[in-house]
mmCIF file of C-alpha atoms in Angstrom:
data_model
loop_
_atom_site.group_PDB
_atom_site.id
_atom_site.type_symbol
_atom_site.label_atom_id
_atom_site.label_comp_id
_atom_site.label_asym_id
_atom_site.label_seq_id
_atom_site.Cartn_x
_atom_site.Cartn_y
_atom_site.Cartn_z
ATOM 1 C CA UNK A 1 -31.477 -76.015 -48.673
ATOM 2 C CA UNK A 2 -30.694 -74.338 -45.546
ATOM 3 C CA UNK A 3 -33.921 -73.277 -44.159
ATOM 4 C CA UNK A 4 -32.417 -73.056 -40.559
ATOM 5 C CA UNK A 5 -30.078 -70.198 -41.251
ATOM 6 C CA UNK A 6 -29.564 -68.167 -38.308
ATOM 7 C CA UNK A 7 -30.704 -71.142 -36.185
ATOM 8 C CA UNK A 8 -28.649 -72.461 -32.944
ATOM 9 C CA UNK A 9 -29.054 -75.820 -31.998
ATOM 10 C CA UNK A 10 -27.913 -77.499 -28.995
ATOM 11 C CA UNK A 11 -26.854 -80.773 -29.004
ATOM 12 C CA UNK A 12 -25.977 -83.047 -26.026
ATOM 13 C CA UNK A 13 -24.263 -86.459 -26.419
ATOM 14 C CA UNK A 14 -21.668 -85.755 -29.113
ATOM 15 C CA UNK A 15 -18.588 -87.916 -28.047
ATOM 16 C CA UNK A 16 -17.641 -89.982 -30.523
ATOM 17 C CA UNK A 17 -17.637 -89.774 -34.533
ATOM 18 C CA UNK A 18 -20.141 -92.857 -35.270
ATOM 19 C CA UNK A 19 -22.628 -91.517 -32.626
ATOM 20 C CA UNK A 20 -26.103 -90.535 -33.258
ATOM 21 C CA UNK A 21 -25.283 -86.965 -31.971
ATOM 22 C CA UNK A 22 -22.193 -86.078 -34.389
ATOM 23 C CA UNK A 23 -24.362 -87.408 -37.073
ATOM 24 C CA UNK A 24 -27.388 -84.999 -35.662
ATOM 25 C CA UNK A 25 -24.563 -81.995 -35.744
ATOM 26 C CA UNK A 26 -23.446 -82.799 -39.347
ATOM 27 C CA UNK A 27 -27.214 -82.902 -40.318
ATOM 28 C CA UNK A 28 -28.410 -79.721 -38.954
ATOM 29 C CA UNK A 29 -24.955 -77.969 -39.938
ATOM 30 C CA UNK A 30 -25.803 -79.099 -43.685
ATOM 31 C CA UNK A 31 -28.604 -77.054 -43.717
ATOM 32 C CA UNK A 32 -27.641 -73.807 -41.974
ATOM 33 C CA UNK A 33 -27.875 -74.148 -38.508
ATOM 34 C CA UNK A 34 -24.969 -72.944 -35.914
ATOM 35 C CA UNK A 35 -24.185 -75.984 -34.283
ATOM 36 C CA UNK A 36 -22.915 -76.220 -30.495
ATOM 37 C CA UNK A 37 -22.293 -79.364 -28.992
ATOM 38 C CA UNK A 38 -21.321 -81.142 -25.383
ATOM 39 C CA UNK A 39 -19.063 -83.738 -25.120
ATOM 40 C CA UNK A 40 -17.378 -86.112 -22.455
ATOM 41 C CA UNK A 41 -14.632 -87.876 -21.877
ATOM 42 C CA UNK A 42 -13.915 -87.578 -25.750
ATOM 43 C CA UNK A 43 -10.022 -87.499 -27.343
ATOM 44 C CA UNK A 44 -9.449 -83.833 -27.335
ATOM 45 C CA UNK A 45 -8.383 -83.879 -31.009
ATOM 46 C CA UNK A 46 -11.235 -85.495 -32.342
ATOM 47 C CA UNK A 47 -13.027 -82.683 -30.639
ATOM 48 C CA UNK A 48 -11.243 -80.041 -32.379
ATOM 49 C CA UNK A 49 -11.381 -81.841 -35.878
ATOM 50 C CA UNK A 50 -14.768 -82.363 -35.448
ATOM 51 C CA UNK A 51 -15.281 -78.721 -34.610
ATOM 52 C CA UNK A 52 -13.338 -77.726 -37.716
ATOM 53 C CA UNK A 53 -15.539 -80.191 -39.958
ATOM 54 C CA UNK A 54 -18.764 -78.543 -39.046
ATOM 55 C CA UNK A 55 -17.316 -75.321 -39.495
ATOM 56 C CA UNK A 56 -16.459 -76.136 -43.006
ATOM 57 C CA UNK A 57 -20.786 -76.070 -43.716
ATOM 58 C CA UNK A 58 -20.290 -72.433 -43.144
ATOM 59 C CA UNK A 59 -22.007 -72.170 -39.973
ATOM 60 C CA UNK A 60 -20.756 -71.174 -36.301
ATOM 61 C CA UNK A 61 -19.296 -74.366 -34.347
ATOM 62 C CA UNK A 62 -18.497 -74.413 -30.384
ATOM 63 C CA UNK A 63 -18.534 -77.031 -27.821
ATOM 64 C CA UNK A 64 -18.011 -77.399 -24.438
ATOM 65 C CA UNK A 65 -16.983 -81.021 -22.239
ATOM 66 C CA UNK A 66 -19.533 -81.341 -19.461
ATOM 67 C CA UNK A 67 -20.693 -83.935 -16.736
ATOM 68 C CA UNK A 68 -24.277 -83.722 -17.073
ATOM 69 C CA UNK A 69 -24.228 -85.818 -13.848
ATOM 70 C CA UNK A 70 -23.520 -82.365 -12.118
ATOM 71 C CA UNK A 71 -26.543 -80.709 -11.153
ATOM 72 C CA UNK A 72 -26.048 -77.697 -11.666
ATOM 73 C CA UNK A 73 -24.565 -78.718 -16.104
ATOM 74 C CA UNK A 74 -27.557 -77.479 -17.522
ATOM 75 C CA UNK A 75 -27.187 -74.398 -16.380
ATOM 76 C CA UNK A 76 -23.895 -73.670 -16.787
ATOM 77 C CA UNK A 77 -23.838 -75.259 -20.200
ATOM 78 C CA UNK A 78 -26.669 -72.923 -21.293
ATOM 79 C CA UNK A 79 -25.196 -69.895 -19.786
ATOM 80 C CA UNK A 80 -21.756 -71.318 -21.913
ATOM 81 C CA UNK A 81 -23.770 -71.571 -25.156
ATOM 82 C CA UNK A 82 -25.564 -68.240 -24.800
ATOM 83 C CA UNK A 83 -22.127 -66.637 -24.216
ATOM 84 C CA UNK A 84 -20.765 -67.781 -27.281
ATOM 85 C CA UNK A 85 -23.410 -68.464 -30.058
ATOM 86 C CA UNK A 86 -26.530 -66.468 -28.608
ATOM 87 C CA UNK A 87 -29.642 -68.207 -27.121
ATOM 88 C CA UNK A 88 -30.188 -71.669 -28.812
ATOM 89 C CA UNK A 89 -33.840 -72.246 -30.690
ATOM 90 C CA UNK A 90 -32.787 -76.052 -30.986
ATOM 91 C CA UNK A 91 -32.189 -78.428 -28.306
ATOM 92 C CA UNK A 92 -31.492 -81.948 -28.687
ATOM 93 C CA UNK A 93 -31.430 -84.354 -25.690
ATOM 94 C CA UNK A 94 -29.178 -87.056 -26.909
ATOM 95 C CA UNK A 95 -26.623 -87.593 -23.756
ATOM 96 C CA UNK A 96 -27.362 -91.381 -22.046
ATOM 97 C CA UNK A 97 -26.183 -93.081 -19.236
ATOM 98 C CA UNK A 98 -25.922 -96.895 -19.314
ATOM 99 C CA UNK A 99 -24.254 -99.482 -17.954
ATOM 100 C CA UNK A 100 -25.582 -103.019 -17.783
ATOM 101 C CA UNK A 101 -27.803 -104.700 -14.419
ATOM 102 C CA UNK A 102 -30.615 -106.647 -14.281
ATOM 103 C CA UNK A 103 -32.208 -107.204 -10.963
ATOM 104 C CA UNK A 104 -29.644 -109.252 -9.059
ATOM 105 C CA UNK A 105 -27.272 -105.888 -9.516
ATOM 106 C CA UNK A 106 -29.724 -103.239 -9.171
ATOM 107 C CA UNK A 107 -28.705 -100.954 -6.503
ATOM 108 C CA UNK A 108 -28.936 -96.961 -5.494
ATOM 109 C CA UNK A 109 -25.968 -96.301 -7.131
ATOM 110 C CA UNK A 110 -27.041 -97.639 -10.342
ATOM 111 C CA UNK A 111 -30.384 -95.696 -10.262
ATOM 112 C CA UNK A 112 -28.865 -92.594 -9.336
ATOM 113 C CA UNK A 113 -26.402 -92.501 -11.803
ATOM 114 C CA UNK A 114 -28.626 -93.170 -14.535
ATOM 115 C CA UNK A 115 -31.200 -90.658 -13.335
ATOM 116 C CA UNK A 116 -28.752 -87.994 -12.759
ATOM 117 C CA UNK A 117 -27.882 -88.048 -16.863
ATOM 118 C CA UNK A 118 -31.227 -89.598 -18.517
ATOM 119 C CA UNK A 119 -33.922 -88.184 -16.393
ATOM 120 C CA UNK A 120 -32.372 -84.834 -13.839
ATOM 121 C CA UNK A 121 -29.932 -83.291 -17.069
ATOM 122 C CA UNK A 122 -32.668 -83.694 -19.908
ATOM 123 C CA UNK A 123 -35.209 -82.560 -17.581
ATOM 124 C CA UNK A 124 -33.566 -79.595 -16.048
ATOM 125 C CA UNK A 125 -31.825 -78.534 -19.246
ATOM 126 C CA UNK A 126 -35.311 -78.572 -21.216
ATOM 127 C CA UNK A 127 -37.448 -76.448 -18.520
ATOM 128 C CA UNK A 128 -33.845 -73.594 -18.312
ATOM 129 C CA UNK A 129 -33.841 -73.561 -22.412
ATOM 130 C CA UNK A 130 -37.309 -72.988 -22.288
ATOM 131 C CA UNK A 131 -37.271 -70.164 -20.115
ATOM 132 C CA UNK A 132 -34.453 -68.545 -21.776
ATOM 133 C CA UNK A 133 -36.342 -68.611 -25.298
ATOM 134 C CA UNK A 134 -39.225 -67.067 -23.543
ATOM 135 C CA UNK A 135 -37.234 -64.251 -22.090
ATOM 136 C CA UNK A 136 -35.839 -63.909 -25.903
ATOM 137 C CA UNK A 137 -39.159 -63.468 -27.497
ATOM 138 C CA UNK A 138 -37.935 -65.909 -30.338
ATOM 139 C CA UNK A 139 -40.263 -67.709 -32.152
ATOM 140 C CA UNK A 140 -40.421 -71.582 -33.414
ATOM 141 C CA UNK A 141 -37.983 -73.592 -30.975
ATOM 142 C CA UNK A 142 -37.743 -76.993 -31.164
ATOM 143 C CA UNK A 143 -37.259 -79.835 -28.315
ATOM 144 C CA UNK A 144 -36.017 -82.851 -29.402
ATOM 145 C CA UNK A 145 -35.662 -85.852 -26.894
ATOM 146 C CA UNK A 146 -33.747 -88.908 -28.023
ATOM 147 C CA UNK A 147 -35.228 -92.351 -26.510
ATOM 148 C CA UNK A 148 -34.958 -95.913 -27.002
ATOM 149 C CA UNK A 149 -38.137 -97.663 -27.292
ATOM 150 C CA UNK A 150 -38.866 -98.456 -23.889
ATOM 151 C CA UNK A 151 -42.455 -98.545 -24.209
ATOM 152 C CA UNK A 152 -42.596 -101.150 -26.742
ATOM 153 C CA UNK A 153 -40.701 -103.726 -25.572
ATOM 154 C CA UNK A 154 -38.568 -105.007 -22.978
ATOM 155 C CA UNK A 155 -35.248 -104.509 -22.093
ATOM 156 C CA UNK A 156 -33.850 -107.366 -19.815
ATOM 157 C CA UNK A 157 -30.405 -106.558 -18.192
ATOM 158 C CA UNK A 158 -31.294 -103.038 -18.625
ATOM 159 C CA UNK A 159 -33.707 -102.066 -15.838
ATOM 160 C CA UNK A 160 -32.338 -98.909 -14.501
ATOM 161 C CA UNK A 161 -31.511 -97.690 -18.456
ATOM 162 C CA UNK A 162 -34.733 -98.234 -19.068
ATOM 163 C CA UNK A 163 -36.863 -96.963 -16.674
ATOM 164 C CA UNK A 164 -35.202 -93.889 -16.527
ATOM 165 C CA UNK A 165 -35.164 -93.182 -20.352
ATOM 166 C CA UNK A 166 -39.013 -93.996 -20.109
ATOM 167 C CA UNK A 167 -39.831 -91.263 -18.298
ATOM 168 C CA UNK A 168 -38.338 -89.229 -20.701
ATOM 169 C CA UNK A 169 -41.883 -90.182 -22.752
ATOM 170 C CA UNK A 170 -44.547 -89.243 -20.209
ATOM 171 C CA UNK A 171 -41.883 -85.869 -19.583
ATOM 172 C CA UNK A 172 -42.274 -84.941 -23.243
ATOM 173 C CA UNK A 173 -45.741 -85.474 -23.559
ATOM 174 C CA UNK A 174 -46.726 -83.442 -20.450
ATOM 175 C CA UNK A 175 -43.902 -80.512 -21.614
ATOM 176 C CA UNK A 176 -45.218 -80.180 -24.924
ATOM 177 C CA UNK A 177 -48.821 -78.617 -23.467
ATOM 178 C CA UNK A 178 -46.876 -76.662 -21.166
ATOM 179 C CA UNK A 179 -44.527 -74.900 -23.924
ATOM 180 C CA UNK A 180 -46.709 -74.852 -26.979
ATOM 181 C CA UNK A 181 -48.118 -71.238 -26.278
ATOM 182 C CA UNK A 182 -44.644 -70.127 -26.618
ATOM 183 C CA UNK A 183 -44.157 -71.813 -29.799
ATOM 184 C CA UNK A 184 -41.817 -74.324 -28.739
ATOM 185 C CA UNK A 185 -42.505 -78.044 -29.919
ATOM 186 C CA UNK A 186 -41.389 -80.888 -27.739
ATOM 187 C CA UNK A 187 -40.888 -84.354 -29.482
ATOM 188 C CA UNK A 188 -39.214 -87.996 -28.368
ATOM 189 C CA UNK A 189 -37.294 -89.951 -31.358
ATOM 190 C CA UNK A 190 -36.552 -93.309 -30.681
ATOM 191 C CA UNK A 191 -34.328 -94.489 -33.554
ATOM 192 C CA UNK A 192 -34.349 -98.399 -32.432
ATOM 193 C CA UNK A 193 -31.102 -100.387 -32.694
ATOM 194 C CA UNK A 194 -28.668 -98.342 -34.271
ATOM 195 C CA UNK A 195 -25.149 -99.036 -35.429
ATOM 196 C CA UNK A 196 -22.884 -96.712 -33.696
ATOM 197 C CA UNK A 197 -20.057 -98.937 -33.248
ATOM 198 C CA UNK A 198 -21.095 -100.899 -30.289
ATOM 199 C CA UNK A 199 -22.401 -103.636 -32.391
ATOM 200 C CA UNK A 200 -20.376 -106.761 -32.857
ATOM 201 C CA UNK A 201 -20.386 -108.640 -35.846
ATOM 202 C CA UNK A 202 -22.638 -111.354 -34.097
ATOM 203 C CA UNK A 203 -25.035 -108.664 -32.956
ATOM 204 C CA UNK A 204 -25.520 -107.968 -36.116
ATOM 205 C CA UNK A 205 -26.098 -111.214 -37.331
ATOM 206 C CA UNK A 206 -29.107 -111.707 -34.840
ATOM 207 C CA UNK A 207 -30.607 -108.685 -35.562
ATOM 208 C CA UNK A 208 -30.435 -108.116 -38.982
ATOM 209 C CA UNK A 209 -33.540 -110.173 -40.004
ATOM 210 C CA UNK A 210 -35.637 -108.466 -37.473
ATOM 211 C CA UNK A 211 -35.745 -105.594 -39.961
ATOM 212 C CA UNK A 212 -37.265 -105.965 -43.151
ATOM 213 C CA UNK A 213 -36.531 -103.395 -45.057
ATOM 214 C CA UNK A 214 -33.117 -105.510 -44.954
ATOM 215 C CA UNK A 215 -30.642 -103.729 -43.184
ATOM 216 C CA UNK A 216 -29.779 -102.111 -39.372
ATOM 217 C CA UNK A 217 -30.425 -98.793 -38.336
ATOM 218 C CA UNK A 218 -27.463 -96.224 -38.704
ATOM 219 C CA UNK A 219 -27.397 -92.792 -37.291
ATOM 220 C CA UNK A 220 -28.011 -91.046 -40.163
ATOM 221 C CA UNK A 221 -31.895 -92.160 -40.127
ATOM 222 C CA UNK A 222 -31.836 -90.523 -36.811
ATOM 223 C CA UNK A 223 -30.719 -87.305 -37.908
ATOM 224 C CA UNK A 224 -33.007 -86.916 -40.876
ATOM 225 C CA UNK A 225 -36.041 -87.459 -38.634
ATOM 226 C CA UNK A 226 -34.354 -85.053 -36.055
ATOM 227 C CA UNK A 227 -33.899 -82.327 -38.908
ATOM 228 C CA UNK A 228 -37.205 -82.630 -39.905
ATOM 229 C CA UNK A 229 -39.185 -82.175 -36.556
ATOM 230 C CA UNK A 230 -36.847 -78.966 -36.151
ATOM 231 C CA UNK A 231 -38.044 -77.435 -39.653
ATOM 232 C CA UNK A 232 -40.640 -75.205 -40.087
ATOM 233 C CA UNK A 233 -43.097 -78.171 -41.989
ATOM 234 C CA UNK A 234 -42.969 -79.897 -38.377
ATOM 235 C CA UNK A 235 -44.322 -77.145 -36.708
ATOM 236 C CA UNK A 236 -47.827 -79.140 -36.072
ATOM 237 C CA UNK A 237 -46.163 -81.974 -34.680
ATOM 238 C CA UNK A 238 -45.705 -81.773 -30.937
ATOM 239 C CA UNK A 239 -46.011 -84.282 -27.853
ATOM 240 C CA UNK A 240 -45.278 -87.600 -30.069
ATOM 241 C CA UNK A 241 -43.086 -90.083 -29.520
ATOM 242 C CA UNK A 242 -41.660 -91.169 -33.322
ATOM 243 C CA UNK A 243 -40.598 -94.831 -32.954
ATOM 244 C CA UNK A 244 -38.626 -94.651 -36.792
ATOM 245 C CA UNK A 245 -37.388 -98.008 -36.457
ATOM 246 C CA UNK A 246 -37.095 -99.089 -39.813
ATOM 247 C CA UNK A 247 -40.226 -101.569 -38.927
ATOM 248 C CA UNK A 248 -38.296 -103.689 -36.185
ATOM 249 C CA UNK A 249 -39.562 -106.885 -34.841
ATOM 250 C CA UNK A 250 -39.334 -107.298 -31.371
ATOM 251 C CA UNK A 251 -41.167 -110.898 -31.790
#
């Protein structure tokens, strides 16, 4: 059952109970691992009862609010997590940036903003973990990147969101060869549409019969793929981009 004892995992993204990254944190914290999450712009005391609920898996819990827009977060975050839990094996890149455009209000602004969070933070936080998990001779560490189908379909109204999240594929692919000798796998998940609470009830009414297996994503079939590509029976699997989408239809 808890095959990542002694395990930290970093997880980005973790604002809000219904999220895909608190249900990521529960997951991995269910099966041993120390769990240390970023937040922003959350309700402080959600923070600290979420904090106490992972603690109650009997595993180390910590978190830390952070702008990823800064430049210099991942850093800082990683110096913040080694500091307090020890050097992370895990890291999941689940923080996003997105706000609705479409060409007629696609400006610098908009493109910056999203690449400072989607593309700069995942990037630069990926390539500092890795080098501190060299420097700590660990073995088996896991990169997780979290991604939204951008290569299979289109996203109208959604232009900077997507082509910043996109690159997060051809980053992952390329990464992976890089980091492999040092035993570090480097994965995308894109979970497709997932109820986190931003669906109405006629979103859901639209795009329930576009998956058959007859119901909508939730963010727990995220975090069981996530907790299995950062076990040790996933440690062949690198450089993929897992579209678990319960078999949605785009058409």
């Amino acid at each position: 059952m808890y095959y990542l004892n002694g395990s930290i995992a970093l997880i980005t993204g973790v604002s809000h109970e219904n999220g895909i990254g608190a249900a990521i944190c529960n997951k991995l914290a269910s099966v041993g691992a120390d769990i240390f999450f970023t937040h922003w712009g959350s309700n402080t005391d959600w923070v600290k009862y979420f904090e106490d609920n992972i603690r109650e898996y009997g595993v180390r819990c910590a978190n830390y609010e952070v702008d990823l827009a800064d430049p210099n977060a991942p850093f800082n975050l990683m110096d913040v997590v080694t500091s307090e839990l020890g050097t992370p094996a895990i890291l999941i890149n689940n923080a996003a940036h997105s706000t609705r455009d479409g060409y007629l209000n696609l400006d610098a602004k908009t493109l910056d903003n999203h690449y400072a969070v989607n593309m700069r933070a995942t990037f630069l936080l990926s390539a500092e973990f890795a080098r501190r998990f060299r420097k700590s001779q660990k073995k088996n560490g896991r990169i997780i990147n979290l991604t939204s189908g951008q290569g299979l379909g289109p996203m109208p109204g959604e232009l900077a969101y997507a082509a910043t999240k996109g690159a997060i594929s051809a980053f992952t692919l390329s990464l992976s060869a890089e980091l492999a000798p040092l035993g570090i796998t480097v994965n995308a998940v894109n979970p497709g549409p997932t109820d986190t609470g931003w669906m109405n009830e006629e979103i859901r009414k639209e795009l329930l019969p576009k998956f058959p297996l007859g119901r909508i994503g939730i963010p727990d079939d995220a975090a069981r793929v996530v907790a299995f590509l950062v076990s040790e029976e996933a440690e062949w699997i690198t450089g993929q981009i897992l579209n678990s989408e319960g078999g949605f239809l785009r058409s």
